[in-house]
PDB file of C-alpha atoms in Angstrom:
ATOM      1  CA  MET A  27       3.930 -10.958   6.145  1.00 42.00           C
ATOM      2  CA  ALA A  28       6.285 -14.048   7.143  1.00 42.00           C
ATOM      3  CA  THR A  29       8.160 -15.294   4.569  1.00 43.00           C
ATOM      4  CA  GLU A  30       8.494 -18.818   5.339  1.00 51.00           C
ATOM      5  CA  ARG A  31       7.892 -21.498   2.628  1.00 64.00           C
ATOM      6  CA  GLY A  32       5.527 -22.338  -0.124  1.00 88.00           C
ATOM      7  CA  ARG A  33       3.082 -18.915  -0.520  1.00 97.00           C
ATOM      8  CA  ARG A  34       1.627 -18.044  -2.904  1.00 98.00           C
ATOM      9  CA  ALA A  35       0.158 -14.633  -4.627  1.00 98.00           C
ATOM     10  CA  ALA A  36      -2.198 -14.346  -7.818  1.00 98.00           C
ATOM     11  CA  VAL A  37      -3.551 -11.428  -9.833  1.00 98.00           C
ATOM     12  CA  LEU A  38      -7.778 -10.794  -9.765  1.00 98.00           C
ATOM     13  CA  GLY A  39      -9.919  -9.811 -12.734  1.00 98.00           C
ATOM     14  CA  SER A  40     -11.790 -10.210 -16.196  1.00 97.00           C
ATOM     15  CA  PRO A  41     -10.223  -9.855 -18.224  1.00 95.00           C
ATOM     16  CA  ILE A  42      -6.593 -11.454 -17.164  1.00 97.00           C
ATOM     17  CA  ALA A  43      -4.747 -12.779 -19.874  1.00 95.00           C
ATOM     18  CA  HIS A  44      -2.476  -9.137 -20.652  1.00 92.00           C
ATOM     19  CA  SER A  45      -1.992  -8.589 -16.627  1.00 95.00           C
ATOM     20  CA  LEU A  46       2.496  -8.366 -16.305  1.00 97.00           C
ATOM     21  CA  SER A  47       1.589  -8.616 -12.779  1.00 98.00           C
ATOM     22  CA  PRO A  48       2.978 -11.894 -13.043  1.00 98.00           C
ATOM     23  CA  VAL A  49       5.864 -11.103 -15.024  1.00 98.00           C
ATOM     24  CA  LEU A  50       6.839  -7.949 -12.282  1.00 98.00           C
ATOM     25  CA  HIS A  51       6.180  -9.670  -8.922  1.00 98.00           C
ATOM     26  CA  ARG A  52       8.039 -12.931 -10.309  1.00 98.00           C
ATOM     27  CA  ALA A  53      10.690 -10.753 -11.203  1.00 98.00           C
ATOM     28  CA  ALA A  54      10.256  -9.428  -7.322  1.00 98.00           C
ATOM     29  CA  TYR A  55      10.415 -13.366  -6.048  1.00 98.00           C
ATOM     30  CA  GLY A  56      13.697 -14.245  -8.288  1.00 98.00           C
ATOM     31  CA  GLU A  57      15.590 -10.694  -6.684  1.00 98.00           C
ATOM     32  CA  LEU A  58      14.439 -11.741  -3.190  1.00 98.00           C
ATOM     33  CA  GLY A  59      15.014 -14.887  -3.021  1.00 97.00           C
ATOM     34  CA  LEU A  60      11.898 -15.984  -2.601  1.00 97.00           C
ATOM     35  CA  VAL A  61      12.438 -18.946  -4.799  1.00 96.00           C
ATOM     36  CA  ASP A  62       9.084 -20.998  -3.174  1.00 96.00           C
ATOM     37  CA  TRP A  63       7.047 -18.563  -3.699  1.00 98.00           C
ATOM     38  CA  THR A  64       4.392 -18.136  -6.687  1.00 98.00           C
ATOM     39  CA  TYR A  65       2.556 -16.143  -8.304  1.00 98.00           C
ATOM     40  CA  ASP A  66      -0.264 -16.720 -10.651  1.00 98.00           C
ATOM     41  CA  LEU A  67      -3.108 -15.248 -12.849  1.00 98.00           C
ATOM     42  CA  PHE A  68      -6.317 -16.391 -12.131  1.00 98.00           C
ATOM     43  CA  ASP A  69      -9.869 -15.108 -15.183  1.00 98.00           C
ATOM     44  CA  VAL A  70     -12.461 -14.057 -11.807  1.00 98.00           C
ATOM     45  CA  ASP A  71     -14.992 -11.916 -12.414  1.00 98.00           C
ATOM     46  CA  GLU A  72     -17.503 -10.069  -9.581  1.00 98.00           C
ATOM     47  CA  ALA A  73     -19.369 -13.493  -8.633  1.00 98.00           C
ATOM     48  CA  ALA A  74     -17.176 -15.734  -8.754  1.00 98.00           C
ATOM     49  CA  LEU A  75     -14.373 -13.641  -6.325  1.00 98.00           C
ATOM     50  CA  PRO A  76     -16.528 -15.256  -2.613  1.00 98.00           C
ATOM     51  CA  GLY A  77     -16.082 -18.310  -3.752  1.00 98.00           C
ATOM     52  CA  PHE A  78     -12.074 -17.669  -4.871  1.00 98.00           C
ATOM     53  CA  LEU A  79     -11.769 -16.173  -1.755  1.00 98.00           C
ATOM     54  CA  GLU A  80     -12.979 -18.777   0.697  1.00 97.00           C
ATOM     55  CA  GLY A  81     -11.071 -21.634  -1.188  1.00 97.00           C
ATOM     56  CA  LEU A  82      -7.607 -19.842  -0.252  1.00 97.00           C
ATOM     57  CA  GLY A  83      -5.557 -21.734   1.975  1.00 96.00           C
ATOM     58  CA  PRO A  84      -3.014 -20.442   5.115  1.00 96.00           C
ATOM     59  CA  GLU A  85       0.061 -20.174   2.045  1.00 97.00           C
ATOM     60  CA  TRP A  86      -1.900 -17.911   0.290  1.00 98.00           C
ATOM     61  CA  ALA A  87       0.280 -14.539   1.512  1.00 98.00           C
ATOM     62  CA  GLY A  88      -1.884 -11.733  -1.616  1.00 98.00           C
ATOM     63  CA  LEU A  89      -3.489 -10.797  -4.596  1.00 98.00           C
ATOM     64  CA  SER A  90      -3.908  -9.056  -6.583  1.00 98.00           C
ATOM     65  CA  LEU A  91      -7.239  -6.989  -8.135  1.00 98.00           C
ATOM     66  CA  THR A  92      -8.330  -5.502 -12.342  1.00 96.00           C
ATOM     67  CA  MET A  93     -11.757  -4.885 -12.754  1.00 92.00           C
ATOM     68  CA  PRO A  94     -14.369  -5.615 -12.479  1.00 95.00           C
ATOM     69  CA  LEU A  95     -13.211  -6.906  -8.686  1.00 97.00           C
ATOM     70  CA  LYS A  96     -12.099  -3.628  -7.076  1.00 96.00           C
ATOM     71  CA  ARG A  97     -14.946  -2.662  -5.085  1.00 96.00           C
ATOM     72  CA  ALA A  98     -16.443  -6.450  -5.258  1.00 97.00           C
ATOM     73  CA  VAL A  99     -13.762  -7.176  -3.160  1.00 98.00           C
ATOM     74  CA  ILE A 100     -14.627  -4.611  -0.115  1.00 98.00           C
ATOM     75  CA  PRO A 101     -17.677  -5.984   1.232  1.00 98.00           C
ATOM     76  CA  LEU A 102     -16.112  -9.608   1.735  1.00 98.00           C
ATOM     77  CA  LEU A 103     -12.606  -7.848   4.041  1.00 98.00           C
ATOM     78  CA  ASP A 104     -12.598  -7.653   7.470  1.00 98.00           C
ATOM     79  CA  GLU A 105     -10.073  -3.731   7.160  1.00 98.00           C
ATOM     80  CA  ILE A 106      -9.888  -2.056   4.749  1.00 98.00           C
ATOM     81  CA  SER A 107      -7.432   1.086   4.626  1.00 98.00           C
ATOM     82  CA  GLU A 108      -7.199   4.526   4.715  1.00 97.00           C
ATOM     83  CA  THR A 109      -6.463   4.926   1.022  1.00 96.00           C
ATOM     84  CA  ALA A 110      -8.711   2.451  -0.428  1.00 97.00           C
ATOM     85  CA  ALA A 111     -11.212   3.427   1.534  1.00 96.00           C
ATOM     86  CA  SER A 112     -11.278   7.191  -0.259  1.00 95.00           C
ATOM     87  CA  VAL A 113     -11.976   6.105  -3.447  1.00 95.00           C
ATOM     88  CA  ASP A 114     -14.223   2.760  -2.483  1.00 95.00           C
ATOM     89  CA  ALA A 115     -11.526   0.569  -4.269  1.00 95.00           C
ATOM     90  CA  VAL A 116      -9.180  -2.131  -3.034  1.00 97.00           C
ATOM     91  CA  ASN A 117      -6.415  -3.788  -5.464  1.00 97.00           C
ATOM     92  CA  THR A 118      -4.020  -5.258  -2.549  1.00 98.00           C
ATOM     93  CA  VAL A 119      -5.856  -7.347  -0.278  1.00 98.00           C
ATOM     94  CA  VAL A 120      -2.710  -9.335   2.014  1.00 98.00           C
ATOM     95  CA  PHE A 121      -4.071 -11.639   4.571  1.00 98.00           C
ATOM     96  CA  THR A 122      -2.662 -11.799   8.057  1.00 96.00           C
ATOM     97  CA  GLU A 123      -1.326 -14.222  10.217  1.00 93.00           C
ATOM     98  CA  ASP A 124      -4.302 -14.139  12.366  1.00 93.00           C
ATOM     99  CA  GLY A 125      -6.776 -15.093   8.514  1.00 92.00           C
ATOM    100  CA  ARG A 126      -8.127 -11.784   7.986  1.00 97.00           C
ATOM    101  CA  ARG A 127      -8.418 -10.017   4.772  1.00 98.00           C
ATOM    102  CA  VAL A 128      -6.960  -6.344   4.483  1.00 98.00           C
ATOM    103  CA  GLY A 129      -7.290  -4.222   1.943  1.00 98.00           C
ATOM    104  CA  ASP A 130      -5.218  -1.614   0.572  1.00 98.00           C
ATOM    105  CA  ASN A 131      -5.568   0.533  -2.546  1.00 97.00           C
ATOM    106  CA  THR A 132      -1.103   1.673  -4.360  1.00 98.00           C
ATOM    107  CA  ASP A 133      -2.730   2.921  -7.657  1.00 97.00           C
ATOM    108  CA  ILE A 134      -2.374   6.073  -5.383  1.00 97.00           C
ATOM    109  CA  PRO A 135       1.005   6.367  -3.148  1.00 98.00           C
ATOM    110  CA  GLY A 136       2.297   4.241  -6.704  1.00 98.00           C
ATOM    111  CA  MET A 137       1.190   6.801  -8.893  1.00 98.00           C
ATOM    112  CA  ILE A 138       2.747   9.911  -6.227  1.00 98.00           C
ATOM    113  CA  ALA A 139       5.810   7.434  -6.814  1.00 98.00           C
ATOM    114  CA  ALA A 140       6.180   7.207 -10.641  1.00 98.00           C
ATOM    115  CA  LEU A 141       5.436  11.688 -10.079  1.00 98.00           C
ATOM    116  CA  ARG A 142       8.399  12.203  -7.516  1.00 97.00           C
ATOM    117  CA  GLU A 143      10.431   9.349 -10.055  1.00 97.00           C
ATOM    118  CA  HIS A 144      10.450  12.398 -12.314  1.00 96.00           C
ATOM    119  CA  GLY A 145      10.942  15.306 -10.749  1.00 96.00           C
ATOM    120  CA  ILE A 146       7.143  15.667  -9.816  1.00 97.00           C
ATOM    121  CA  GLU A 147       6.996  16.919  -6.062  1.00 97.00           C
ATOM    122  CA  GLN A 148       3.570  19.637  -6.054  1.00 97.00           C
ATOM    123  CA  VAL A 149       2.109  21.110  -8.899  1.00 98.00           C
ATOM    124  CA  GLU A 150       0.046  24.564  -8.786  1.00 98.00           C
ATOM    125  CA  SER A 151      -2.021  22.809 -10.944  1.00 98.00           C
ATOM    126  CA  ALA A 152      -3.269  19.626 -13.010  1.00 98.00           C
ATOM    127  CA  ALA A 153      -5.876  18.110 -15.585  1.00 98.00           C
ATOM    128  CA  ILE A 154      -7.476  15.241 -15.665  1.00 98.00           C
ATOM    129  CA  LEU A 155      -8.485  13.192 -19.214  1.00 98.00           C
ATOM    130  CA  GLY A 156     -11.664  11.402 -18.910  1.00 96.00           C
ATOM    131  CA  ALA A 157     -13.522  10.390 -15.748  1.00 94.00           C
ATOM    132  CA  GLY A 158     -14.239   6.285 -15.800  1.00 87.00           C
ATOM    133  CA  ALA A 159     -12.064   4.790 -11.966  1.00 86.00           C
ATOM    134  CA  THR A 160      -8.464   5.537 -12.777  1.00 92.00           C
ATOM    135  CA  ALA A 161      -9.901   9.143 -12.983  1.00 95.00           C
ATOM    136  CA  SER A 162     -10.678   8.775  -9.760  1.00 94.00           C
ATOM    137  CA  SER A 163      -7.378   7.285  -8.009  1.00 95.00           C
ATOM    138  CA  ALA A 164      -5.834  10.126 -10.094  1.00 97.00           C
ATOM    139  CA  LEU A 165      -7.339  12.879  -8.176  1.00 97.00           C
ATOM    140  CA  ALA A 166      -7.365  11.133  -4.917  1.00 97.00           C
ATOM    141  CA  ALA A 167      -2.981  11.642  -5.995  1.00 98.00           C
ATOM    142  CA  LEU A 168      -3.740  14.888  -6.834  1.00 98.00           C
ATOM    143  CA  ALA A 169      -5.223  15.720  -3.025  1.00 97.00           C
ATOM    144  CA  ARG A 170      -1.934  15.043  -1.489  1.00 97.00           C
ATOM    145  CA  ILE A 171      -0.195  17.008  -4.490  1.00 97.00           C
ATOM    146  CA  CYS A 172      -1.648  19.777  -6.522  1.00 97.00           C
ATOM    147  CA  THR A 173      -2.236  22.885  -4.610  1.00 97.00           C
ATOM    148  CA  GLY A 174      -5.011  24.439  -6.892  1.00 97.00           C
ATOM    149  CA  GLU A 175      -7.764  23.690  -9.113  1.00 97.00           C
ATOM    150  CA  VAL A 176      -7.660  20.334 -11.191  1.00 98.00           C
ATOM    151  CA  VAL A 177      -9.626  20.754 -14.592  1.00 98.00           C
ATOM    152  CA  ALA A 178     -11.300  17.280 -15.729  1.00 98.00           C
ATOM    153  CA  TYR A 179     -12.562  17.051 -19.255  1.00 98.00           C
ATOM    154  CA  VAL A 180     -15.302  14.388 -19.948  1.00 97.00           C
ATOM    155  CA  ARG A 181     -17.375  13.166 -22.195  1.00 95.00           C
ATOM    156  CA  SER A 182     -21.091  13.302 -20.385  1.00 95.00           C
ATOM    157  CA  GLN A 183     -22.984  15.219 -17.759  1.00 96.00           C
ATOM    158  CA  ALA A 184     -23.135  11.896 -15.677  1.00 96.00           C
ATOM    159  CA  ARG A 185     -19.351  12.063 -15.123  1.00 94.00           C
ATOM    160  CA  ALA A 186     -18.952  15.895 -15.340  1.00 97.00           C
ATOM    161  CA  ALA A 187     -20.970  15.373 -11.826  1.00 97.00           C
ATOM    162  CA  GLU A 188     -19.625  11.705 -10.193  1.00 95.00           C
ATOM    163  CA  MET A 189     -16.031  14.106 -10.647  1.00 96.00           C
ATOM    164  CA  ARG A 190     -17.190  16.632  -9.446  1.00 97.00           C
ATOM    165  CA  GLN A 191     -18.102  14.486  -6.581  1.00 96.00           C
ATOM    166  CA  TRP A 192     -15.231  12.852  -6.006  1.00 96.00           C
ATOM    167  CA  GLY A 193     -13.484  16.449  -6.230  1.00 96.00           C
ATOM    168  CA  GLU A 194     -15.678  16.757  -2.660  1.00 96.00           C
ATOM    169  CA  ARG A 195     -15.273  13.963  -0.582  1.00 95.00           C
ATOM    170  CA  LEU A 196     -11.140  14.315  -1.480  1.00 96.00           C
ATOM    171  CA  ASP A 197     -11.314  17.604  -1.384  1.00 95.00           C
ATOM    172  CA  VAL A 198      -9.478  18.756  -3.878  1.00 96.00           C
ATOM    173  CA  GLU A 199     -11.287  21.875  -6.430  1.00 95.00           C
ATOM    174  CA  VAL A 200     -11.825  19.961  -9.760  1.00 97.00           C
ATOM    175  CA  ARG A 201     -13.606  21.788 -12.496  1.00 97.00           C
ATOM    176  CA  THR A 202     -15.266  20.131 -15.474  1.00 98.00           C
ATOM    177  CA  ALA A 203     -15.132  20.818 -19.328  1.00 98.00           C
ATOM    178  CA  ASP A 204     -16.811  19.380 -22.067  1.00 97.00           C
ATOM    179  CA  TRP A 205     -13.972  16.576 -23.854  1.00 98.00           C
ATOM    180  CA  ALA A 206     -14.756  18.515 -26.602  1.00 97.00           C
ATOM    181  CA  ASP A 207     -11.419  21.244 -25.464  1.00 98.00           C
ATOM    182  CA  ALA A 208     -10.042  18.537 -24.149  1.00 98.00           C
ATOM    183  CA  GLU A 209      -6.942  20.645 -26.476  1.00 98.00           C
ATOM    184  CA  GLN A 210      -7.190  22.962 -23.597  1.00 98.00           C
ATOM    185  CA  ALA A 211      -5.792  20.429 -21.481  1.00 98.00           C
ATOM    186  CA  LEU A 212      -2.717  20.209 -22.573  1.00 98.00           C
ATOM    187  CA  SER A 213      -1.240  23.581 -21.365  1.00 98.00           C
ATOM    188  CA  ALA A 214      -2.230  22.161 -17.841  1.00 98.00           C
ATOM    189  CA  PRO A 215       1.469  22.020 -15.483  1.00 98.00           C
ATOM    190  CA  LEU A 216       0.869  18.453 -14.842  1.00 98.00           C
ATOM    191  CA  VAL A 217      -1.840  16.404 -18.177  1.00 98.00           C
ATOM    192  CA  ILE A 218      -3.310  12.867 -16.656  1.00 98.00           C
ATOM    193  CA  ALA A 219      -4.612  10.718 -19.680  1.00 98.00           C
ATOM    194  CA  THR A 220      -6.985   7.956 -18.698  1.00 97.00           C
ATOM    195  CA  THR A 221      -8.336   7.030 -20.591  1.00 95.00           C
ATOM    196  CA  PRO A 222      -8.960   3.927 -23.324  1.00 93.00           C
ATOM    197  CA  ALA A 223      -6.388   2.448 -25.564  1.00 93.00           C
ATOM    198  CA  GLY A 224      -6.966   5.269 -29.065  1.00 96.00           C
ATOM    199  CA  ALA A 225      -9.101   7.755 -26.689  1.00 96.00           C
ATOM    200  CA  THR A 226      -6.099  10.701 -27.045  1.00 97.00           C
ATOM    201  CA  ASP A 227      -5.028  10.064 -30.425  1.00 97.00           C
ATOM    202  CA  ALA A 228      -6.672  13.385 -32.105  1.00 97.00           C
ATOM    203  CA  LEU A 229      -5.080  15.589 -29.457  1.00 98.00           C
ATOM    204  CA  SER A 230      -1.588  14.857 -30.148  1.00 97.00           C
ATOM    205  CA  ALA A 231      -1.723  17.315 -33.150  1.00 97.00           C
ATOM    206  CA  ALA A 232      -2.759  19.766 -30.094  1.00 98.00           C
ATOM    207  CA  VAL A 233       0.147  19.554 -28.501  1.00 98.00           C
ATOM    208  CA  PRO A 234       2.270  22.670 -27.201  1.00 97.00           C
ATOM    209  CA  GLU A 235       5.942  23.377 -28.727  1.00 96.00           C
ATOM    210  CA  ARG A 236       6.486  23.388 -24.982  1.00 96.00           C
ATOM    211  CA  PRO A 237       4.425  21.108 -23.329  1.00 98.00           C
ATOM    212  CA  ALA A 238       5.099  20.172 -19.440  1.00 98.00           C
ATOM    213  CA  THR A 239       4.479  17.135 -17.322  1.00 98.00           C
ATOM    214  CA  LEU A 240       2.354  14.118 -19.440  1.00 98.00           C
ATOM    215  CA  PHE A 241       1.333  11.413 -17.304  1.00 98.00           C
ATOM    216  CA  ASP A 242      -0.562   8.388 -19.325  1.00 98.00           C
ATOM    217  CA  VAL A 243      -1.756   5.673 -17.605  1.00 96.00           C
ATOM    218  CA  LEU A 244      -0.781   3.580 -20.947  1.00 95.00           C
ATOM    219  CA  TYR A 245       1.578   1.173 -21.464  1.00 94.00           C
ATOM    220  CA  ASP A 246       0.084  -1.326 -24.277  1.00 90.00           C
ATOM    221  CA  PRO A 247       0.606  -0.934 -26.740  1.00 89.00           C
ATOM    222  CA  TRP A 248       2.868   2.256 -26.398  1.00 94.00           C
ATOM    223  CA  PRO A 249       4.095   4.953 -26.390  1.00 96.00           C
ATOM    224  CA  THR A 250       0.572   6.457 -27.279  1.00 97.00           C
ATOM    225  CA  ALA A 251      -0.233   8.866 -30.065  1.00 98.00           C
ATOM    226  CA  LEU A 252      -0.151  11.652 -27.196  1.00 98.00           C
ATOM    227  CA  ALA A 253       3.122  10.374 -25.660  1.00 98.00           C
ATOM    228  CA  ALA A 254       5.038  10.580 -28.425  1.00 98.00           C
ATOM    229  CA  ARG A 255       4.678  14.185 -30.128  1.00 98.00           C
ATOM    230  CA  TRP A 256       4.613  15.058 -26.611  1.00 98.00           C
ATOM    231  CA  SER A 257       7.977  13.336 -26.194  1.00 98.00           C
ATOM    232  CA  MET A 258       9.092  14.224 -29.773  1.00 98.00           C
ATOM    233  CA  TYR A 259       8.447  17.589 -29.062  1.00 97.00           C
ATOM    234  CA  GLY A 260      10.596  17.569 -25.285  1.00 97.00           C
ATOM    235  CA  GLY A 261       8.067  17.184 -22.312  1.00 98.00           C
ATOM    236  CA  ALA A 262       8.325  14.785 -19.940  1.00 97.00           C
ATOM    237  CA  VAL A 263       6.101  12.182 -19.461  1.00 98.00           C
ATOM    238  CA  VAL A 264       4.952   9.467 -16.714  1.00 98.00           C
ATOM    239  CA  SER A 265       3.940   5.952 -18.486  1.00 97.00           C
ATOM    240  CA  GLY A 266       1.174   3.339 -17.223  1.00 96.00           C
ATOM    241  CA  LEU A 267       4.329   1.137 -17.225  1.00 97.00           C
ATOM    242  CA  ASP A 268       5.854   3.310 -14.170  1.00 98.00           C
ATOM    243  CA  LEU A 269       2.166   3.320 -12.439  1.00 98.00           C
ATOM    244  CA  LEU A 270       2.068  -0.699 -12.774  1.00 97.00           C
ATOM    245  CA  VAL A 271       5.982  -0.765 -11.350  1.00 98.00           C
ATOM    246  CA  HIS A 272       5.708   1.115  -8.508  1.00 98.00           C
ATOM    247  CA  GLN A 273       2.169   0.238  -7.085  1.00 98.00           C
ATOM    248  CA  ALA A 274       3.673  -3.284  -7.616  1.00 98.00           C
ATOM    249  CA  VAL A 275       6.539  -2.718  -5.831  1.00 98.00           C
ATOM    250  CA  LEU A 276       4.324  -1.812  -2.698  1.00 98.00           C
ATOM    251  CA  GLN A 277       2.261  -5.223  -3.273  1.00 98.00           C
ATOM    252  CA  VAL A 278       4.992  -7.476  -3.186  1.00 98.00           C
ATOM    253  CA  GLU A 279       6.585  -5.084   0.126  1.00 98.00           C
ATOM    254  CA  GLN A 280       3.499  -5.583   1.654  1.00 98.00           C
ATOM    255  CA  MET A 281       2.468  -9.523   1.005  1.00 98.00           C
ATOM    256  CA  THR A 282       6.357 -10.779   1.742  1.00 98.00           C
ATOM    257  CA  GLY A 283       7.372  -8.264   4.260  1.00 97.00           C
ATOM    258  CA  ARG A 284      10.071  -7.420   2.571  1.00 97.00           C
ATOM    259  CA  SER A 285      11.068  -3.834   1.694  1.00 97.00           C
ATOM    260  CA  PRO A 286      12.654  -2.380   0.190  1.00 97.00           C
ATOM    261  CA  ALA A 287      11.201  -4.418  -2.982  1.00 98.00           C
ATOM    262  CA  PRO A 288      13.086  -4.953  -6.346  1.00 98.00           C
ATOM    263  CA  LEU A 289      12.269  -1.406  -8.239  1.00 98.00           C
ATOM    264  CA  ALA A 290      14.449  -1.730 -11.109  1.00 98.00           C
ATOM    265  CA  ALA A 291      14.086  -5.823 -11.900  1.00 98.00           C
ATOM    266  CA  MET A 292      10.645  -5.360 -11.827  1.00 98.00           C
ATOM    267  CA  ARG A 293      11.284  -2.619 -14.298  1.00 98.00           C
ATOM    268  CA  LYS A 294      13.370  -4.337 -16.192  1.00 98.00           C
ATOM    269  CA  ALA A 295      11.008  -7.277 -16.327  1.00 98.00           C
ATOM    270  CA  GLY A 296       7.816  -5.301 -17.483  1.00 98.00           C
ATOM    271  CA  GLU A 297       9.572  -3.462 -20.173  1.00 97.00           C
ATOM    272  CA  HIS A 298      11.204  -6.906 -21.844  1.00 97.00           C
ATOM    273  CA  ALA A 299       7.950  -8.442 -21.705  1.00 96.00           C
ATOM    274  CA  LEU A 300       6.079  -6.049 -23.524  1.00 95.00           C
ATOM    275  CA  GLU A 301       9.429  -6.147 -25.843  1.00 93.00           C
ATOM    276  CA  GLY A 302       8.042  -9.659 -26.748  1.00 87.00           C
ATOM    277  CA  ARG A 303       4.204  -8.793 -27.038  1.00 84.00           C
TER     278      ARG A 303
END
């Protein structure tokens, strides 16, 4: 996108007040000298999304999307990337100069970049805790870096079936296991926790003496009980803030046309905001 003055961007979702995206994107604008760019947040649900999009003017550069809009937006777009299509989820919309709405998913490459930053380029196997929308993005990331089996620990047969279907679609070897056996996940070379706050707390007592790498997608509150125990035992921990920053870096680059986006400044702004909560 061109970087003329007075451009706008925002994050949409419902609920949305907790979002750190404005903090991260505004920090990027400051570092990049985009003094007349603004980034806001709007509480928008699925019913209100079509009207919101129709009301946007030519000053809009892009949107970040969170739940429940990542799939609802797809029929409203002119084009989506292969990455977004692979998981039926769009978290980034860029408005082109000719008015087209183009959707992408920066969560998947953001996960890969966050792992790479911690020295994880490839793993022989992995475990996923949970089976929601974030778990499908985790599977898509693992499709690129995992050479062997992925075991998904889930709470229902329906979720198990969904994860196996995602595995077939993404060409990942997925085996499902019951959540009651989730302690077994902790010995994997890479454990990706995609569950809501508190869901993995009980597993912290089962962290092995020499854990490998934990990627916990939560960032508030932080650390989770699992991440804290993992770190105490010397394991590597990738946090939800790592993911949030890396996916936001890619969003900033797409929306502004400036690259590289200021990763360090964005991370510092995010850490400062979390400390203040």
